[in-house]
CSV table of C-alpha atoms and ligand atoms in Angstrom, one decimal:
chain,number,residue,atom,x,y,z
A,24,MET,CA,155.3,224.5,92.6
A,25,HIS,CA,158.4,222.8,93.2
A,26,SER,CA,158.6,219.9,90.3
A,27,LEU,CA,155.6,218.5,90.8
A,28,LYS,CA,155.0,215.6,88.1
A,29,ASP,CA,151.4,216.5,87.9
A,30,GLN,CA,150.6,220.3,88.9
A,31,GLN,CA,146.9,219.8,88.5
A,32,LEU,CA,147.4,218.2,92.8
A,33,VAL,CA,147.6,221.8,93.6
A,34,LYS,CA,144.4,223.1,94.2
A,35,ASN,CA,143.7,226.8,95.8
A,36,PHE,CA,140.2,226.3,96.2
A,37,SER,CA,137.4,224.5,98.8
A,38,TYR,CA,136.0,221.2,97.3
A,39,ILE,CA,132.2,221.3,97.7
A,40,ASN,CA,130.0,218.9,95.8
A,41,GLY,CA,132.4,218.2,93.0
A,42,SER,CA,133.4,221.5,92.3
A,43,TRP,CA,136.0,224.0,93.3
A,44,HIS,CA,134.6,227.4,95.3
A,45,SER,CA,136.2,230.4,95.3
A,46,SER,CA,135.9,232.9,98.0
A,47,GLU,CA,136.5,236.6,98.3
A,48,THR,CA,139.4,236.4,100.5
A,49,ASN,CA,142.7,234.1,100.7
A,50,LEU,CA,144.8,232.5,103.5
A,51,ALA,CA,148.5,232.0,103.0
A,52,VAL,CA,150.0,228.9,103.2
A,53,ASN,CA,154.0,229.0,104.2
A,54,ASN,CA,156.6,227.0,104.4
A,55,PRO,CA,157.6,226.2,107.8
A,56,ALA,CA,161.2,225.3,107.2
A,57,THR,CA,161.7,228.6,105.4
A,58,GLY,CA,159.0,230.8,105.7
A,59,GLU,CA,158.0,231.1,101.8
A,60,LEU,CA,154.6,231.6,100.6
A,61,VAL,CA,153.6,228.0,99.1
A,62,ALA,CA,150.5,228.9,97.9
A,63,ASN,CA,147.2,231.1,98.5
A,64,VAL,CA,144.0,229.2,99.2
A,65,SER,CA,140.6,230.8,99.1
A,66,ASN,CA,139.1,231.2,102.5
A,67,ALA,CA,135.9,229.8,103.0
A,68,GLY,CA,133.6,230.4,105.8
A,69,ILE,CA,130.3,229.4,107.5
A,70,ALA,CA,128.2,229.7,104.1
A,71,GLU,CA,130.9,227.1,102.4
A,72,THR,CA,130.6,225.0,105.3
A,73,GLU,CA,126.6,224.9,105.5
A,74,LEU,CA,126.9,224.2,101.9
A,75,ALA,CA,129.0,221.5,102.0
A,76,ILE,CA,126.8,219.9,104.7
A,77,LYS,CA,123.6,220.3,102.3
A,78,ALA,CA,125.9,218.6,99.4
A,79,ALA,CA,126.9,215.5,102.0
A,80,LYS,CA,123.0,215.1,102.6
A,81,SER,CA,121.8,215.0,99.2
A,82,ALA,CA,124.8,212.9,98.4
A,83,TYR,CA,123.6,210.6,101.7
A,84,LYS,CA,121.0,208.5,99.8
A,85,MET,CA,122.9,207.7,97.0
A,86,TRP,CA,126.3,206.9,98.5
A,87,SER,CA,124.6,204.6,101.1
A,88,GLY,CA,122.3,202.9,99.0
A,89,LYS,CA,125.6,201.6,96.8
A,90,SER,CA,126.4,197.9,97.7
A,91,ALA,CA,129.6,197.7,99.9
A,92,ASN,CA,131.4,196.5,96.4
A,93,GLU,CA,130.6,199.5,94.5
A,94,ARG,CA,131.8,201.8,97.0
A,95,ALA,CA,135.2,199.5,97.7
A,96,VAL,CA,135.7,199.6,93.8
A,97,LEU,CA,135.6,203.5,93.9
A,98,MET,CA,137.7,203.4,97.2
A,99,ARG,CA,140.1,200.9,95.5
A,100,ASN,CA,140.6,203.7,92.8
A,101,TRP,CA,141.4,206.4,95.1
A,102,PHE,CA,143.9,204.4,97.3
A,103,ASN,CA,145.8,203.7,93.6
A,104,LEU,CA,145.8,207.1,92.9
A,105,MET,CA,147.2,208.2,95.8
A,106,MET,CA,149.6,205.2,95.7
A,107,GLU,CA,150.8,206.4,91.9
A,108,HIS,CA,151.0,210.3,93.2
A,109,GLN,CA,153.2,209.6,96.3
A,110,ASP,CA,156.0,211.3,95.2
A,111,ASP,CA,153.9,214.3,94.4
A,112,LEU,CA,151.6,214.1,97.7
A,113,GLY,CA,154.9,214.0,99.6
A,114,LYS,CA,156.3,216.8,98.5
A,115,ILE,CA,153.4,218.8,99.0
A,116,LEU,CA,153.1,217.7,102.7
A,117,THR,CA,156.7,218.6,103.3
A,118,LEU,CA,156.2,221.9,101.7
A,119,GLU,CA,153.5,223.0,104.0
A,120,GLN,CA,154.0,220.8,107.0
A,121,GLY,CA,157.8,220.7,107.1
A,122,LYS,CA,158.2,216.8,107.9
A,123,PRO,CA,161.0,215.3,105.8
A,124,LEU,CA,160.4,213.9,102.4
A,125,ALA,CA,160.7,210.4,103.3
A,126,GLU,CA,158.2,210.6,106.3
A,127,ALA,CA,155.6,212.7,104.3
A,128,LYS,CA,155.7,209.7,101.6
A,129,GLY,CA,155.3,207.4,104.5
A,130,GLU,CA,152.5,209.3,105.4
A,131,ILE,CA,151.0,209.3,102.2
A,132,ALA,CA,151.2,205.4,102.2
A,133,TYR,CA,150.0,205.5,105.8
A,134,GLY,CA,147.0,207.5,104.7
A,135,ALA,CA,146.2,205.5,101.5
A,136,ALA,CA,146.5,202.5,103.6
A,137,PHE,CA,143.2,203.4,105.7
A,138,ILE,CA,141.5,203.8,102.1
A,139,GLU,CA,142.4,200.6,101.2
A,140,TRP,CA,142.0,199.0,104.4
A,141,PHE,CA,138.4,199.8,104.9
A,142,ALA,CA,137.3,199.4,101.5
A,143,GLU,CA,137.5,195.7,102.1
A,144,GLU,CA,136.3,196.0,105.5
A,145,GLY,CA,133.1,197.5,104.4
A,146,LYS,CA,132.4,194.3,102.8
A,147,ARG,CA,132.4,192.7,106.1
A,148,VAL,CA,129.7,194.9,108.1
A,149,TYR,CA,127.8,191.7,109.7
A,150,GLY,CA,124.6,192.1,111.5
A,151,ASP,CA,123.8,189.5,114.2
A,152,THR,CA,120.6,186.9,114.9
A,153,ILE,CA,119.7,186.6,118.8
A,154,PRO,CA,117.8,183.7,120.1
A,155,ALA,CA,114.4,185.6,121.1
A,156,PRO,CA,112.8,185.0,124.4
A,157,ALA,CA,109.9,183.9,123.0
A,158,ASN,CA,108.8,181.0,120.2
A,159,ASP,CA,106.9,183.5,117.8
A,160,LYS,CA,109.5,186.0,117.7
A,161,ARG,CA,112.6,186.2,116.1
A,162,ILE,CA,115.5,188.8,116.8
A,163,VAL,CA,117.5,190.2,113.8
A,164,VAL,CA,120.4,193.0,114.5
A,165,ILE,CA,121.6,195.0,111.6
A,166,LYS,CA,124.2,198.0,111.0
A,167,GLN,CA,123.2,201.2,109.1
A,168,PRO,CA,125.6,204.1,108.3
A,169,VAL,CA,125.0,207.0,110.9
A,170,GLY,CA,124.6,209.5,108.0
A,171,VAL,CA,126.6,212.7,107.2
A,172,VAL,CA,129.7,212.9,109.3
A,173,ALA,CA,131.6,216.3,109.8
A,174,SER,CA,135.2,216.1,111.1
A,175,ILE,CA,138.2,218.7,112.1
A,176,THR,CA,141.4,217.9,111.2
A,177,PRO,CA,144.9,218.8,112.6
A,178,TRP,CA,148.1,219.9,110.6
A,179,ASN,CA,150.3,217.1,112.1
A,180,PHE,CA,149.3,214.7,109.8
A,181,PRO,CA,147.6,216.5,106.5
A,182,ASN,CA,146.9,213.5,104.9
A,183,ALA,CA,146.8,210.7,106.9
A,184,MET,CA,144.3,212.1,109.7
A,185,ILE,CA,141.6,212.6,106.9
A,186,ALA,CA,142.0,209.3,105.6
A,187,ARG,CA,141.7,207.6,108.7
A,188,LYS,CA,138.2,209.3,109.1
A,189,ALA,CA,137.1,209.6,105.6
A,190,ALA,CA,138.2,206.1,104.9
A,191,ALA,CA,135.4,204.0,107.6
A,192,ALA,CA,132.8,207.1,107.0
A,193,LEU,CA,132.8,206.3,103.1
A,194,ALA,CA,132.9,202.4,103.5
A,195,ALA,CA,130.3,202.5,106.1
A,196,GLY,CA,128.2,204.6,103.2
A,197,CYS,CA,128.2,207.7,105.3
A,198,THR,CA,128.9,211.1,103.3
A,199,PHE,CA,131.9,213.4,104.5
A,200,VAL,CA,132.9,217.0,105.4
A,201,VAL,CA,136.5,218.1,106.6
A,202,ARG,CA,137.8,221.3,107.4
A,203,PRO,CA,141.3,220.4,107.5
A,204,ALA,CA,143.7,222.7,109.4
A,205,THR,CA,144.6,226.2,107.7
A,206,GLN,CA,148.5,225.3,108.2
A,207,THR,CA,148.2,222.3,105.6
A,208,PRO,CA,144.8,222.6,103.4
A,209,LEU,CA,146.7,221.6,100.2
A,210,SER,CA,147.0,217.9,101.3
A,211,ALA,CA,143.2,217.9,101.8
A,212,LEU,CA,142.9,219.5,98.7
A,213,ALA,CA,144.6,217.2,96.6
A,214,MET,CA,142.8,213.9,98.1
A,215,ALA,CA,139.8,215.6,96.9
A,216,GLU,CA,141.2,216.3,93.6
A,217,LEU,CA,142.2,212.4,93.6
A,218,ALA,CA,138.9,211.6,95.0
A,219,GLU,CA,137.1,213.4,92.0
A,220,ARG,CA,139.5,211.2,89.4
A,221,ALA,CA,138.8,208.0,91.6
A,222,GLY,CA,135.3,208.3,90.6
A,223,ILE,CA,134.0,209.2,93.9
A,224,PRO,CA,130.5,210.8,93.5
A,225,ALA,CA,129.7,214.9,94.1
A,226,GLY,CA,128.8,215.5,97.6
A,227,VAL,CA,130.4,212.3,99.1
A,228,PHE,CA,133.9,213.8,100.1
A,229,ASN,CA,133.9,217.7,100.8
A,230,VAL,CA,136.7,219.8,102.0
A,231,VAL,CA,136.0,223.0,103.1
A,232,VAL,CA,138.9,225.6,104.1
A,233,GLY,CA,138.7,228.5,106.0
A,234,ASP,CA,140.3,230.5,109.2
A,235,ASP,CA,137.0,230.9,110.8
A,236,ALA,CA,137.3,228.4,113.2
A,237,ARG,CA,135.0,228.8,115.9
A,238,GLY,CA,132.5,230.0,113.5
A,239,MET,CA,132.9,226.7,110.8
A,240,GLY,CA,133.4,224.3,114.2
A,241,LYS,CA,130.0,225.7,115.4
A,242,VAL,CA,128.2,225.1,112.0
A,243,LEU,CA,130.0,221.6,111.7
A,244,THR,CA,129.2,220.7,115.6
A,245,GLU,CA,125.7,222.0,115.6
A,246,HIS,CA,124.1,221.4,112.3
A,247,PRO,CA,121.1,219.1,112.8
A,248,ASP,CA,121.8,217.4,109.5
A,249,VAL,CA,125.6,216.0,110.7
A,250,ALA,CA,124.9,213.0,112.4
A,251,LYS,CA,128.5,212.2,113.6
A,252,PHE,CA,131.1,214.6,114.6
A,253,THR,CA,135.2,213.5,114.7
A,254,PHE,CA,137.9,215.6,115.6
A,255,THR,CA,141.6,215.1,116.3
A,256,GLY,CA,143.2,217.9,118.0
A,257,SER,CA,144.3,219.5,121.5
A,258,THR,CA,141.9,218.2,124.5
A,259,PRO,CA,140.5,221.6,125.5
A,260,VAL,CA,139.7,222.0,122.0
A,261,GLY,CA,137.9,218.3,122.1
A,262,LYS,CA,136.2,219.3,125.2
A,263,ALA,CA,134.5,222.1,123.6
A,264,LEU,CA,133.2,220.3,120.7
A,265,ILE,CA,132.1,217.7,122.6
A,266,SER,CA,129.9,219.9,124.5
A,267,GLN,CA,128.5,221.7,121.0
A,268,CYS,CA,127.7,218.6,119.7
A,269,ALA,CA,125.6,217.9,122.8
A,270,SER,CA,122.8,220.4,121.9
A,271,THR,CA,121.5,217.9,118.5
A,272,VAL,CA,122.9,214.9,120.7
A,273,LYS,CA,125.2,213.8,117.8
A,274,LYS,CA,127.6,210.4,117.6
A,275,VAL,CA,131.1,211.7,118.9
A,276,SER,CA,134.8,210.4,118.9
A,277,MET,CA,137.7,212.3,119.7
A,278,GLU,CA,141.6,211.9,119.2
A,279,LEU,CA,143.1,214.3,121.5
A,280,GLY,CA,145.9,214.7,123.5
A,281,GLY,CA,148.6,212.3,125.1
A,282,ASN,CA,151.0,212.6,127.1
A,283,ALA,CA,153.0,208.7,126.9
A,284,PRO,CA,155.4,207.2,129.1
A,285,PHE,CA,157.8,205.1,127.5
A,286,ILE,CA,159.4,202.6,130.3
A,287,VAL,CA,162.7,201.5,130.3
A,288,PHE,CA,163.2,198.4,132.7
A,289,ALA,CA,166.5,197.0,133.8
A,290,ASP,CA,166.0,193.8,132.3
A,291,ALA,CA,165.5,195.4,128.9
A,292,ASP,CA,167.4,195.3,125.6
A,293,LEU,CA,169.1,198.9,125.9
A,294,ASP,CA,170.4,198.9,122.5
A,295,ALA,CA,165.9,198.1,121.0
A,296,ALA,CA,164.9,200.7,123.6
A,297,VAL,CA,167.1,203.3,122.2
A,298,GLN,CA,165.8,202.9,118.7
A,299,GLY,CA,162.3,202.7,120.1
A,300,ALA,CA,162.3,205.9,121.7
A,301,LEU,CA,163.9,207.5,119.1
A,302,ALA,CA,161.6,206.9,116.4
A,303,SER,CA,158.8,207.1,119.1
A,304,LYS,CA,160.2,210.3,119.8
A,305,TYR,CA,161.5,212.1,117.3
A,306,ARG,CA,158.7,211.4,114.3
A,307,ASN,CA,157.6,214.7,113.0
A,308,ALA,CA,159.9,216.2,115.4
A,309,GLY,CA,158.0,215.3,118.4
A,310,GLN,CA,154.7,216.7,117.0
A,311,THR,CA,152.3,213.5,117.5
A,312,CYS,CA,149.6,212.8,119.9
A,313,VAL,CA,151.5,209.4,120.4
A,314,CYS,CA,154.9,210.4,120.6
A,315,THR,CA,157.1,209.5,123.6
A,316,ASN,CA,156.6,212.1,126.2
A,317,ARG,CA,158.7,210.9,129.5
A,318,ILE,CA,160.8,208.5,129.3
A,319,LEU,CA,161.0,206.4,132.6
A,320,VAL,CA,164.5,204.4,133.0
A,321,HIS,CA,165.1,202.2,135.9
A,322,GLN,CA,168.0,203.6,138.1
A,323,ASP,CA,170.1,200.8,137.5
A,324,VAL,CA,170.1,200.9,133.5
A,325,MET,CA,169.9,205.1,133.7
A,326,GLU,CA,173.4,206.3,132.9
A,327,ALA,CA,173.9,203.3,130.3
A,328,PHE,CA,170.8,204.2,128.7
A,329,SER,CA,171.1,207.9,128.8
A,330,GLU,CA,174.8,207.6,126.9
A,331,LYS,CA,173.2,205.6,124.4
A,332,PHE,CA,170.4,207.7,124.0
A,333,ALA,CA,172.3,211.1,123.6
A,334,GLN,CA,174.5,209.5,120.8
A,335,ALA,CA,171.6,208.2,119.0
A,336,VAL,CA,169.8,211.6,119.3
A,337,SER,CA,173.0,213.6,118.6
A,338,THR,CA,173.0,211.7,114.8
A,339,LEU,CA,169.8,213.4,114.2
A,340,SER,CA,170.3,215.8,111.0
A,341,MET,CA,168.1,218.8,111.5
A,342,GLY,CA,167.0,220.9,108.5
A,343,ASN,CA,164.5,221.3,105.4
A,344,GLY,CA,162.6,218.4,104.7
A,345,LEU,CA,163.2,218.4,101.4
A,346,HIS,CA,167.3,218.3,101.8
A,347,GLU,CA,168.1,215.0,101.7
A,348,ASP,CA,169.6,213.3,104.9
A,349,VAL,CA,167.4,215.2,107.0
A,350,ASN,CA,165.7,213.4,109.6
A,351,VAL,CA,164.2,216.2,112.0
A,352,GLY,CA,162.1,218.7,110.3
A,353,PRO,CA,161.6,222.3,111.8
A,354,MET,CA,158.2,222.6,113.8
A,355,ILE,CA,155.0,223.9,112.5
A,356,SER,CA,155.1,227.5,113.8
A,357,GLU,CA,157.3,230.4,115.8
A,358,GLN,CA,154.8,230.2,118.7
A,359,ALA,CA,154.9,226.3,119.0
A,360,VAL,CA,158.9,226.7,119.5
A,361,ALA,CA,158.5,229.4,122.0
A,362,ASP,CA,156.2,227.1,124.1
A,363,VAL,CA,158.5,224.5,123.8
A,364,GLN,CA,161.3,226.6,125.0
A,365,THR,CA,159.0,228.1,127.9
A,366,LEU,CA,158.3,224.4,129.1
A,367,VAL,CA,162.4,223.4,128.7
A,368,ASP,CA,163.4,227.0,130.7
A,369,GLU,CA,160.5,226.2,133.6
A,370,SER,CA,162.1,222.5,134.1
A,371,ILE,CA,165.6,223.7,133.8
A,372,ASN,CA,164.7,226.1,136.9
A,373,MET,CA,163.1,223.5,138.8
A,374,GLY,CA,166.2,221.2,138.8
A,375,ALA,CA,166.3,219.6,135.1
A,376,LYS,CA,169.5,219.6,133.6
A,377,VAL,CA,170.2,219.4,129.8
A,378,ILE,CA,172.5,216.8,128.1
A,379,LEU,CA,171.7,217.5,124.7
A,380,GLY,CA,170.2,220.7,122.6
A,381,GLY,CA,168.0,222.7,124.6
A,382,LYS,CA,167.9,226.1,122.2
A,383,ILE,CA,166.3,227.0,119.2
A,384,GLU,CA,167.7,225.8,116.4
A,385,GLN,CA,170.1,228.4,114.1
A,386,ALA,CA,168.7,226.5,110.8
A,387,GLY,CA,165.4,228.7,111.2
A,388,SER,CA,163.3,230.7,113.5
A,389,CYS,CA,160.6,227.5,113.6
A,390,PHE,CA,163.7,224.5,114.2
A,391,TYR,CA,164.0,223.4,117.8
A,392,GLN,CA,167.3,221.3,118.6
A,393,PRO,CA,166.4,217.3,119.5
A,394,THR,CA,166.6,217.8,123.3
A,395,ILE,CA,167.5,215.5,126.0
A,396,LEU,CA,166.6,216.6,130.1
A,397,THR,CA,168.1,214.5,133.0
A,398,ASN,CA,166.9,214.7,136.7
A,399,VAL,CA,163.4,215.5,135.6
A,400,THR,CA,160.4,214.9,137.8
A,401,ASN,CA,156.8,214.0,137.0
A,402,ASP,CA,155.8,217.7,138.4
A,403,MET,CA,158.1,219.2,136.1
A,404,PRO,CA,156.1,221.3,133.1
A,405,VAL,CA,158.2,219.2,130.4
A,406,ALA,CA,156.8,215.9,132.1
A,407,SER,CA,153.2,217.3,133.0
A,408,ASN,CA,152.3,218.8,129.7
A,409,GLU,CA,152.1,217.2,126.4
A,410,ILE,CA,155.6,218.9,124.6
A,411,PHE,CA,154.8,218.8,121.2
A,412,GLY,CA,158.2,219.3,120.4
A,413,PRO,CA,161.5,217.0,120.0
A,414,VAL,CA,162.4,217.1,123.7
A,415,SER,CA,163.2,214.0,126.0
A,416,PRO,CA,163.0,214.1,129.2
A,417,LEU,CA,164.4,211.4,131.8
A,418,ILE,CA,163.0,210.3,134.9
A,419,SER,CA,164.5,207.7,137.1
A,420,PHE,CA,162.2,205.0,138.8
A,421,ALA,CA,163.3,202.3,141.4
A,422,ASN,CA,160.6,199.5,140.8
A,423,GLU,CA,158.0,198.3,138.9
A,424,ALA,CA,155.2,199.8,141.0
A,425,GLU,CA,156.8,203.3,140.9
A,426,ALA,CA,157.3,203.2,137.0
A,427,LEU,CA,153.4,202.3,137.1
A,428,ALA,CA,152.4,204.9,139.3
A,429,LEU,CA,154.7,207.6,137.7
A,430,ALA,CA,153.6,206.5,134.0
A,431,ASN,CA,149.8,206.4,135.0
A,432,ASP,CA,150.0,210.1,136.9
A,433,THR,CA,148.5,212.1,134.1
A,434,GLU,CA,144.9,212.7,132.7
A,435,TYR,CA,146.0,211.3,129.4
A,436,GLY,CA,145.8,207.7,128.4
A,437,LEU,CA,146.3,207.7,124.7
A,438,ALA,CA,149.7,205.4,124.0
A,439,ALA,CA,152.6,203.8,126.2
A,440,TYR,CA,155.8,202.2,125.4
A,441,PHE,CA,157.7,199.3,127.6
A,442,TYR,CA,160.8,197.6,126.8
A,443,SER,CA,161.5,194.6,129.1
A,444,ARG,CA,162.2,190.9,128.5
A,445,ASP,CA,160.3,189.4,131.2
A,446,ILE,CA,157.0,188.1,130.5
A,447,GLY,CA,155.5,188.5,134.6
A,448,VAL,CA,156.5,192.3,133.8
A,449,ILE,CA,155.1,192.3,130.1
A,450,TRP,CA,151.7,190.9,131.3
A,451,ARG,CA,151.6,193.0,134.7
A,452,VAL,CA,152.6,196.5,133.3
A,453,ALA,CA,150.5,196.0,129.9
A,454,GLU,CA,147.3,195.7,132.3
A,455,GLY,CA,148.2,198.3,134.3
A,456,LEU,CA,149.0,201.3,132.5
A,457,GLU,CA,145.8,202.9,131.9
A,458,PHE,CA,146.0,204.1,128.1
A,459,GLY,CA,144.3,202.8,125.2
A,460,MET,CA,147.4,201.9,123.0
A,461,ILE,CA,150.7,200.1,124.5
A,462,GLY,CA,153.7,199.6,122.3
A,463,ILE,CA,155.5,196.4,123.8
A,464,ASN,CA,159.1,196.6,122.7
A,465,GLU,CA,157.8,199.0,120.2
A,466,GLY,CA,158.1,202.0,119.3
A,467,ILE,CA,155.9,202.9,116.1
A,468,ILE,CA,152.5,201.0,116.8
A,469,SER,CA,150.0,203.3,114.2
A,470,ASN,CA,149.1,200.8,111.4
A,471,ALA,CA,145.5,200.6,109.4
A,472,ALA,CA,144.4,197.1,111.2
A,473,ALA,CA,145.1,198.4,114.7
A,474,PRO,CA,142.5,200.1,117.1
A,475,PHE,CA,143.9,203.9,117.4
A,476,GLY,CA,142.3,205.6,120.4
A,477,GLY,CA,142.7,206.7,123.9
A,478,VAL,CA,141.4,206.7,127.3
A,479,LYS,CA,140.6,209.1,130.2
A,480,GLN,CA,140.8,212.9,128.5
A,481,SER,CA,142.7,211.6,125.5
A,482,GLY,CA,139.1,210.8,123.9
A,483,ASN,CA,136.8,208.1,122.9
A,484,GLY,CA,136.0,205.9,120.0
A,485,ARG,CA,138.6,204.0,118.0
A,486,GLU,CA,139.9,204.8,114.4
A,487,GLY,CA,141.6,202.1,111.9
A,488,SER,CA,140.6,198.5,112.6
A,489,LYS,CA,137.2,196.7,112.5
A,490,TYR,CA,136.6,198.5,115.5
A,491,GLY,CA,137.0,201.9,113.4
A,492,LEU,CA,133.9,200.9,111.4
A,493,ASP,CA,131.4,200.5,114.1
A,494,ASP,CA,132.1,204.5,115.0
A,495,TYR,CA,130.3,205.1,111.7
A,496,MET,CA,127.2,202.9,112.1
A,497,GLU,CA,124.6,202.5,114.1
A,498,ILE,CA,122.6,199.3,115.4
A,499,LYS,CA,119.3,198.6,114.7
A,500,TYR,CA,117.6,195.9,116.3
A,501,LEU,CA,114.7,194.2,114.3
A,502,CYS,CA,111.5,192.5,116.3
A,503,MET,CA,109.9,190.1,114.0
A,504,GLY,CA,106.5,188.6,115.9
A,505,GLY,CA,103.9,186.4,114.6
A,506,ILE,CA,106.2,183.7,113.4
A,507,ASP,CA,104.6,180.8,115.8
A,508,LYS,CA,101.3,179.9,114.1
B,630,SIN,C1,148.3,211.8,115.8
B,630,SIN,O1,149.5,212.3,116.3
B,630,SIN,O2,147.1,212.5,116.0
B,630,SIN,C2,148.2,211.0,114.9
B,630,SIN,C3,149.6,209.8,114.9
B,630,SIN,C4,149.4,208.4,114.2
B,630,SIN,O3,148.1,208.4,113.7
B,630,SIN,O4,150.2,207.7,114.4
């Protein structure tokens, strides 16, 4: 593969119990920028998924029995190896996912940061003592790992979405099984190779690659030896997985779809708002759950904002993520492009106007032009659906109350953004937005120290931060009696 310094990072087999497992059939991993074959990877299924859960269960006693310090040493090795191989990991990620190389390397650092952060945070799993209602009793609370964690992760962040879950799980003392997206398994398998080199024992981190989404998903969500299930992906799939988890009453955390409003108030610093919207909207070609989905602009600054924004978007350079100076890569598939085109076309039929883009790009069948639509209303398909592509719908509002009502008029509640310099507006709007994460005069909000997660149908639980560790722990209450003789 393409000029990697360390070819051993490219693995074609599932990683179960510390060894590489081949299967009878293969699945093809293709580069979305060129359509070329990147690699064939063994296509595992139900049997391998069950084997991985068995391995995670066997390793659990050993791993949870280690001290937080011992686990942190191994996790730090893993972090160091990921950063040492950042260039190669970035190239692998760009080849299978498409995002520009600089962004892919940024994702490796972002993913690795979760491993570093949770390695340290695992040392701070404090319990509690609570004054008891009687003198002969003491109440003590301890925290313990939940057990085996199973997960399904998406193609849009092939490294970081695994790292964010696995780092918290491993730091808590849990063992881990992941089924990565079939479009992007190579990044997951490279992480497994580095976990092994870091000294993370067999069975603690397992990767099962296979295209039997239903069959493997059923095992991961219904297996009695799995204590917790975690998923990042769409809301409809998340709902189905939650209901499957009900049969064994698993602890569940879900990071699902979003429909992020980006509000530009009349007093906003428009240049800063343009840069924030650009970063938030066109990161990963618009394919993130926290991407700006609707840009709400006060009517008094709509003309000025849309001119500046169109000027900035027109400078974006689209192409193969491995080429220099490209800052918007392809979408993941031709189907994803067709879905975006449908949302745009239906919205145009309802009165939206294209001021930039609006078409499938000549560069290749997976490229969609960075697009801006004006005259959009909240009921148009491009505003009421999660676009997951490089399209910015601009919606006008007249006052703060209307902006809040429009912003909250969605079943999603993941991220929201707004730009204002007025302290009163800032507090009222931050408190009034029904979303789990709010960027205030800021378009990029994700980092390892912050609690990432949504409300409403965007999911439950938090990833990253001290709150993220709690999702992998159980609280145990110890009632000690007979003390007062
Ligand atoms: C996502 O799109 O699901 C994750 C985005 C992020 O971590 O910033």
